[in-house]
Short mmCIF file of C-alpha atoms in Angstrom, two decimals:
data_model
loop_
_atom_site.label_atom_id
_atom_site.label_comp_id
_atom_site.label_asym_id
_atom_site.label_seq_id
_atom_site.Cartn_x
_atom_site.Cartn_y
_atom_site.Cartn_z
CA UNK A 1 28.97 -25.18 -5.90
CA UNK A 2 29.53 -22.51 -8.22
CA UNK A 3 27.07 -19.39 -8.27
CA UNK A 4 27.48 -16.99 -10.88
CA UNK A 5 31.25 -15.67 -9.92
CA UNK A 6 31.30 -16.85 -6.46
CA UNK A 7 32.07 -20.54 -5.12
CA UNK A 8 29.72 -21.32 -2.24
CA UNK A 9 30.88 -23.90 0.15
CA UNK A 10 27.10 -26.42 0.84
CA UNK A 11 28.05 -28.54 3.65
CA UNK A 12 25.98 -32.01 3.86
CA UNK A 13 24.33 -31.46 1.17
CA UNK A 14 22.41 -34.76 2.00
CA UNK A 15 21.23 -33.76 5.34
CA UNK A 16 17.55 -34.32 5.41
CA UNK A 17 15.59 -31.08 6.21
CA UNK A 18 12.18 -31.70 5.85
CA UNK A 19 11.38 -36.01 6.61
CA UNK A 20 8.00 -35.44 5.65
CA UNK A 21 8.47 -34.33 2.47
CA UNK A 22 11.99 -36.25 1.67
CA UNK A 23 13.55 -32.93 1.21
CA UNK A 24 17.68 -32.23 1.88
CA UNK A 25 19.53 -28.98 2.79
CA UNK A 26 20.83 -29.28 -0.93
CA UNK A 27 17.16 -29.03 -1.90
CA UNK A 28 16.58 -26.07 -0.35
CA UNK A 29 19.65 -24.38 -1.08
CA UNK A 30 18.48 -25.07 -4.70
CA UNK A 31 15.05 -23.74 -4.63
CA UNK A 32 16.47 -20.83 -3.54
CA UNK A 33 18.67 -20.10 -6.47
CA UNK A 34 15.91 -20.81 -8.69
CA UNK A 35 13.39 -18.16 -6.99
CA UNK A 36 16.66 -16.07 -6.25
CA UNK A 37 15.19 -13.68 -9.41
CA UNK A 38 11.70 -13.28 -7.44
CA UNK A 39 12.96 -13.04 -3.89
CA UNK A 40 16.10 -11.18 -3.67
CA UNK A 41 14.33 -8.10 -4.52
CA UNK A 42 11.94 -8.22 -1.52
CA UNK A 43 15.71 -8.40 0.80
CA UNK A 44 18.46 -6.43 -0.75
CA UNK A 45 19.72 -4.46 1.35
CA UNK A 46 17.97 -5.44 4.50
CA UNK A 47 19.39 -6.31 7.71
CA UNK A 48 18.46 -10.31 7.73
CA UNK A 49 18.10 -11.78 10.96
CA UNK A 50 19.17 -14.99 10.97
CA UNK A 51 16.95 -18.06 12.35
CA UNK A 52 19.05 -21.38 11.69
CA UNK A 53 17.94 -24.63 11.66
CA UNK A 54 21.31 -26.71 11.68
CA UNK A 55 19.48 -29.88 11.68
CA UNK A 56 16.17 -29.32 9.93
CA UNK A 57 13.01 -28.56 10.82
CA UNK A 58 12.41 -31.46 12.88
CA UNK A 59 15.86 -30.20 14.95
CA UNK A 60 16.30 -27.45 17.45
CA UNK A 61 16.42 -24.31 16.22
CA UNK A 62 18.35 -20.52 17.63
CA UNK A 63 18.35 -16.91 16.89
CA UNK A 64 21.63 -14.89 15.67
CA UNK A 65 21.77 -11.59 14.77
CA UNK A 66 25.55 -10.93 14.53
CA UNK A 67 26.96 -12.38 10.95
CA UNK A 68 29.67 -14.55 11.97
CA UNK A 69 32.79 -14.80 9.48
CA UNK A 70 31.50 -14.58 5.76
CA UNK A 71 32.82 -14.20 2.26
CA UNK A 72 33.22 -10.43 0.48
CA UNK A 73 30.10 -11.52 -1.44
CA UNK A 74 28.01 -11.32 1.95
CA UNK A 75 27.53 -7.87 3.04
CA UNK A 76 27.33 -6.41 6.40
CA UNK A 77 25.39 -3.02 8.23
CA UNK A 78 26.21 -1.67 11.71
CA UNK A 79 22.88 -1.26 14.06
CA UNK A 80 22.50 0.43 17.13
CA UNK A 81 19.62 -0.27 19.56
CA UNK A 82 17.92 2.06 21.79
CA UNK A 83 19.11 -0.13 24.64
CA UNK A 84 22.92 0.76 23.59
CA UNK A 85 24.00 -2.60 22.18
CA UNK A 86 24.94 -2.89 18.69
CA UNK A 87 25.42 -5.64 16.21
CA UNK A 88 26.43 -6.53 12.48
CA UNK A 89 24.06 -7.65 10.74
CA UNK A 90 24.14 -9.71 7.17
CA UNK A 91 22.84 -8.44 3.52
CA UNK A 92 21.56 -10.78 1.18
CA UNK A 93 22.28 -9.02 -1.99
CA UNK A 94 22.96 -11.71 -4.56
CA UNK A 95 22.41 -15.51 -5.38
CA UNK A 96 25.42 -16.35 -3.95
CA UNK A 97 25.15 -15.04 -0.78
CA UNK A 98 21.59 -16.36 -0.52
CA UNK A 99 23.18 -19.62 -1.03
CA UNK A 100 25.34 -18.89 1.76
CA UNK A 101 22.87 -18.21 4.39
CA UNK A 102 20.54 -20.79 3.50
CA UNK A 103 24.26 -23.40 4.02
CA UNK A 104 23.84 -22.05 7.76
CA UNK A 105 20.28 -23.90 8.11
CA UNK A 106 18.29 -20.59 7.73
CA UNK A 107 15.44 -21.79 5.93
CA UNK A 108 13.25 -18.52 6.13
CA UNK A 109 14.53 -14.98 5.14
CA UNK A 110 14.14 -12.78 8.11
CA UNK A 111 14.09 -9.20 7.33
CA UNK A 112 13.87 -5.87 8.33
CA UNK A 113 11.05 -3.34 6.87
CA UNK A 114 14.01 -1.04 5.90
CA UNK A 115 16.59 -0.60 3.45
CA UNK A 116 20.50 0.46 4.35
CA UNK A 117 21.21 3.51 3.87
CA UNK A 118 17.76 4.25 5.34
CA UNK A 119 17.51 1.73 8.46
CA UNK A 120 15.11 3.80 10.07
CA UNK A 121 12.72 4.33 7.83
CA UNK A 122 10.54 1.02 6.24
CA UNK A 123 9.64 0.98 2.84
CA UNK A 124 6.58 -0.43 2.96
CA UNK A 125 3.62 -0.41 5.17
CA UNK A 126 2.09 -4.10 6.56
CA UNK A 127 -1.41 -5.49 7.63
CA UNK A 128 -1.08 -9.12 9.05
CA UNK A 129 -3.69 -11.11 9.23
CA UNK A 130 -3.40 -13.56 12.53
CA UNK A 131 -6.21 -15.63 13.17
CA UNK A 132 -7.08 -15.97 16.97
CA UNK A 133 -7.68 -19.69 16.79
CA UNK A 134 -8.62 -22.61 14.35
CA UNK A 135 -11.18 -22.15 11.90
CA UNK A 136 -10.67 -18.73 11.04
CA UNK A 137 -9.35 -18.86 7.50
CA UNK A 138 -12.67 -17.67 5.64
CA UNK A 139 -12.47 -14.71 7.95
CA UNK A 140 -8.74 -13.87 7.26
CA UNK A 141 -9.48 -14.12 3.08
CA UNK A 142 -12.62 -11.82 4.29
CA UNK A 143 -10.60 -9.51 6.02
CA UNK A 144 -7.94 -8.70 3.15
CA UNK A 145 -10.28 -7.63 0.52
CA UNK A 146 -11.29 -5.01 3.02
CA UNK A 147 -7.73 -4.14 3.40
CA UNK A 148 -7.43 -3.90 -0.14
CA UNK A 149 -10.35 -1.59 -0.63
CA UNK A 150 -9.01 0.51 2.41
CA UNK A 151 -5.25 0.75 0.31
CA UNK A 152 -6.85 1.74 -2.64
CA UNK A 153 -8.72 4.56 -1.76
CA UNK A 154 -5.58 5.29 -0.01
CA UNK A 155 -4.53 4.86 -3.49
CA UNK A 156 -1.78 2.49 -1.83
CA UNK A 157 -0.51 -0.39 -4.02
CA UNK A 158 -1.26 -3.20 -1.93
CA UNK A 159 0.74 -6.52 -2.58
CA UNK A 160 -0.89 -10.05 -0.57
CA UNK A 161 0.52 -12.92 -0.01
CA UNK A 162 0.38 -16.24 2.92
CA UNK A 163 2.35 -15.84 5.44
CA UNK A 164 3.22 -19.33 5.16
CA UNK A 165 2.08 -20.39 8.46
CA UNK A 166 -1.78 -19.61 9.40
CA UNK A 167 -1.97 -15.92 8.36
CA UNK A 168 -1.91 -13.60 5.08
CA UNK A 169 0.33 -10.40 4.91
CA UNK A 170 -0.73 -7.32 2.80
CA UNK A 171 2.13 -4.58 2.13
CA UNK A 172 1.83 -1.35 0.58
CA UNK A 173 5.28 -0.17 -0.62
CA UNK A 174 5.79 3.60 0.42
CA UNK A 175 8.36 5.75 0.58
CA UNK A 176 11.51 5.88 3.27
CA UNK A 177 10.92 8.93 4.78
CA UNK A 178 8.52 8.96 7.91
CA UNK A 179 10.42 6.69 11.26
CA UNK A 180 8.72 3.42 12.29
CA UNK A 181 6.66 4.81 14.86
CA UNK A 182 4.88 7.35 12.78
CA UNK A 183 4.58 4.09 10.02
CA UNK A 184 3.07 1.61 12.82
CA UNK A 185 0.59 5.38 14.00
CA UNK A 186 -0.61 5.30 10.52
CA UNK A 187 -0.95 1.15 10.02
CA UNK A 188 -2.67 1.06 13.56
CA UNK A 189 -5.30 3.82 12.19
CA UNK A 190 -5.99 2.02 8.75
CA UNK A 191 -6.48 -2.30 10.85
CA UNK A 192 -8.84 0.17 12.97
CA UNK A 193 -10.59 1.47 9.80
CA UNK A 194 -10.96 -2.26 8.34
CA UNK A 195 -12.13 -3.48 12.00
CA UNK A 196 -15.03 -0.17 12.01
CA UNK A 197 -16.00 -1.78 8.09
CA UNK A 198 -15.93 -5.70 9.06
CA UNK A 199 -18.42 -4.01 12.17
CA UNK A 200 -18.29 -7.94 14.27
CA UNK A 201 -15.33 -8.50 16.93
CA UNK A 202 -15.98 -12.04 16.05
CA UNK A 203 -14.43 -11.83 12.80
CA UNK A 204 -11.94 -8.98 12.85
CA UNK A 205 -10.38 -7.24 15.75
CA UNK A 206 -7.56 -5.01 16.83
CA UNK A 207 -7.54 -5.75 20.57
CA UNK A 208 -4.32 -5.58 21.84
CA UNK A 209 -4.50 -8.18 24.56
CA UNK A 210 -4.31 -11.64 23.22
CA UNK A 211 -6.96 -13.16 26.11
CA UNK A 212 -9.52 -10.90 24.71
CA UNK A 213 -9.14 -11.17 21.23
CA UNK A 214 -11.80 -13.53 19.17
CA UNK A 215 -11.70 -12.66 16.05
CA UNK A 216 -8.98 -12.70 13.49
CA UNK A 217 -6.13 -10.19 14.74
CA UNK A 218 -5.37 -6.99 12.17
CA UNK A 219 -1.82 -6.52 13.01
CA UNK A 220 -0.72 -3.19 12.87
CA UNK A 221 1.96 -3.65 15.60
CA UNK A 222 5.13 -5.38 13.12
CA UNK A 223 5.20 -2.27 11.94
CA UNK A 224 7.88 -1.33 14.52
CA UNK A 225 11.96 -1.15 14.48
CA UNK A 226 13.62 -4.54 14.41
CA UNK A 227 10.40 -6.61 13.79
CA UNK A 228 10.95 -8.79 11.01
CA UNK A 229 8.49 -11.11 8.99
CA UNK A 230 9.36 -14.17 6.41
CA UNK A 231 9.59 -12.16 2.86
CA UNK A 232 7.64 -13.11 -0.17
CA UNK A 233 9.19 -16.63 -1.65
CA UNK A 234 10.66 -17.39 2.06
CA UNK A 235 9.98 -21.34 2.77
CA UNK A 236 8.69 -22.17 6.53
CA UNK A 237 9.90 -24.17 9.28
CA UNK A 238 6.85 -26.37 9.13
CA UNK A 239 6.69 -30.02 8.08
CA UNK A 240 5.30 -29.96 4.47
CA UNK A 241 7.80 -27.10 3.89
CA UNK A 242 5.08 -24.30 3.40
CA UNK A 243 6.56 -21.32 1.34
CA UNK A 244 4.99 -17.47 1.93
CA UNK A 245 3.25 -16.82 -1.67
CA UNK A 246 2.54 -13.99 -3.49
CA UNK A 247 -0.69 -13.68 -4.69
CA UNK A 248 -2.77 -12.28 -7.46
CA UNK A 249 -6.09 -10.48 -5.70
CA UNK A 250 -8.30 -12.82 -7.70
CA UNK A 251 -6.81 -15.58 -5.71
CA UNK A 252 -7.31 -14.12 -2.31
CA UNK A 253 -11.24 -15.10 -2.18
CA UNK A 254 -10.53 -19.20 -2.33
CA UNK A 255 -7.07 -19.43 -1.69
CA UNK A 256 -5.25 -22.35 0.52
CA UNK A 257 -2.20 -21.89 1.72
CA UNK A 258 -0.79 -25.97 1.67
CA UNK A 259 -0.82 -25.18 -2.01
CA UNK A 260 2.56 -23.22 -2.12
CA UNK A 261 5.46 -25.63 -0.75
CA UNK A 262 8.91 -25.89 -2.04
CA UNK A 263 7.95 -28.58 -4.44
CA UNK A 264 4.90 -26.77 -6.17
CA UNK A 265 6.95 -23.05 -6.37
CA UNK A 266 8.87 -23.38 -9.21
CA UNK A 267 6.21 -24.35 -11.65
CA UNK A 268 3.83 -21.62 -10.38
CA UNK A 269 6.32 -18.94 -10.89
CA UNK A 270 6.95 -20.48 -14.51
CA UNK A 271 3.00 -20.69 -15.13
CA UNK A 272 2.13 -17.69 -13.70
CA UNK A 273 4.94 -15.01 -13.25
CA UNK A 274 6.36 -13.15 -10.11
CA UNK A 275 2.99 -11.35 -8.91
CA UNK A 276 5.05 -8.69 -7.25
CA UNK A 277 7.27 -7.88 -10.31
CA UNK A 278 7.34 -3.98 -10.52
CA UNK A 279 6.07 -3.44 -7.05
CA UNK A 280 8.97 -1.39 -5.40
CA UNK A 281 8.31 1.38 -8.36
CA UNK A 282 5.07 1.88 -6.80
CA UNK A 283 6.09 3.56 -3.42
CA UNK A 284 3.81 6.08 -2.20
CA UNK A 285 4.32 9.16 0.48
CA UNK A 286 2.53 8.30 3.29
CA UNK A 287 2.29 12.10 4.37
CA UNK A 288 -0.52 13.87 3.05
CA UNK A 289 -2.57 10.43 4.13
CA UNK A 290 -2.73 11.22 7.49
CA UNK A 291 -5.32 13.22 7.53
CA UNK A 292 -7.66 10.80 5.46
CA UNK A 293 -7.40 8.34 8.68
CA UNK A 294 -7.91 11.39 10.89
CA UNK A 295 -4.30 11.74 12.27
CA UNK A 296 -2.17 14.30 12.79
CA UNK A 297 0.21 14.49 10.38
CA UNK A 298 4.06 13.31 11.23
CA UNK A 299 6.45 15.53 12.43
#
């Protein structure tokens, strides 16, 4: 298929993805390059860690981090890890080359928190909401306006949307400048300042240990070198082919997550607009907020 200069090779096309829902690998290579406008400004220029799904969702499924062979129009970024392996990873900087990685049976978009040249440092700064066990949903809708009124007085821009699976992500875009650790010191201070304000374990916690958590988890912890989460627009590996949606904050207090699938995308984007249009101009230092969370500041 042709995509804007490039041909893109879509092998079986026809290959069902999603049984439940009746939906190919052609269909999702398609949604895709419709959203491509929303979502390929949430991954540029991240390393993207692939998760492919040769045979759907219904099909085994393995990690690869390494881009294997790939046209000029997929990019690639050297990364060392502490351990002293390396890799190449993939970029994901145009339609085309989302087209590409999607033909490999990646349905999610796996990325890093950081931008090349800047691989160490994340630009932006996430909360996820994990519920502990079933049931929890009112708490985890709860739970982000808190987060929200924490960001603002932070006056951090703060940006929700599902996680597509049983959780909601908040991310505050900030600048690249402070290393993942001192990112994940300061997200770790402001979960335990919304777990002091929600005051009951049973409905927001930070515990570490999953065996004593109850309440709905405030993640601090992906916060953290080569953690990746599914970015805004990114569909799920689940059977009704669940997509992570970005929200408007008046949606947050009755929101339901089946809403957003691959089928019901493209006309909410039409009705409604890309909620996170404009938000990577709205990076904030993180340095002289330290202090307001009562931490040393970084370096």
């Amino acid at each position: 298929m042709r995509v804007g200069r490039h041909e893109v090779n879509v092998s079986n096309p026809d290959k069902l993805f999603f049984p439940e829902r009746g939906l190919t690998k052609g269909d999702l290579v398609q949604y895709y390059l419709d959203v491509a406008p929303c979502a390929l400004h949430h991954i540029r220029r991240r390393p993207f860690h692939m998760k492919r799904y040769p045979n759907g969702v219904e099909g085994d499924f393995f990690h690869q981090k390494r881009v294997p062979a790939h046209p000029d129009y997929v990019g690639e970024q050297f990364v060392q890890f502490p351990s002293g392996h390396s890799t190449v990873f993939a970029l994901i900087d145009n339609a085309a080359a989302l087209a590409w990685v999607i033909n490999l049976g990646c349905i999610e978009l796996h990325t890093w928190h950081s931008r090349v040249p800047r691989i160490e440092e994340p630009d932006y700064l996430l909360i996820d909401l994990d519920p502990s066990r079933d049931g929890q949903w009112p708490y985890v809708r709860q739970i982000a306006l808190v987060v929200r009124e924490v960001m603002e007085e932070l006056r951090l821009a703060a940006y929700p949307k599902t996680s597509g699976a049983t959780g909601l992500h908040i991310l505050a875009p900030i600048k690249p400048e402070l290393p993942y650790p001192d990112v994940r010191r300061f997200a770790k201070a402001l979960a335990q300042e919304v777990e002091r304000r929600i005051g009951d374990q049973e409905v927001a916690t930070t515990t570490w240990r999953v065996a004593d958590r109850r309440g709905v988890f405030v993640d601090f912890g992906q916060n953290s070198r080569d953690k990746t989460i599914a970015c805004a627009y990114s569909v799920r590996p689940v059977p009704d082919a669940r997509v992570s949606a970005p929200l408007l904050w008046e949606e947050v207090a009755d929101v339901d997550p089946a809403v957003f699938t691959v089928q019901t995308m493209r006309d909410r984007i039409a009705k409604l607009g890309d909620p996170t249009a404009g938000m990577w101009r709205r990076k904030r230092s993180l340095r002289p907020l330290f202090p307001r969370l009562g931490l040393d500041a970084p370096g």
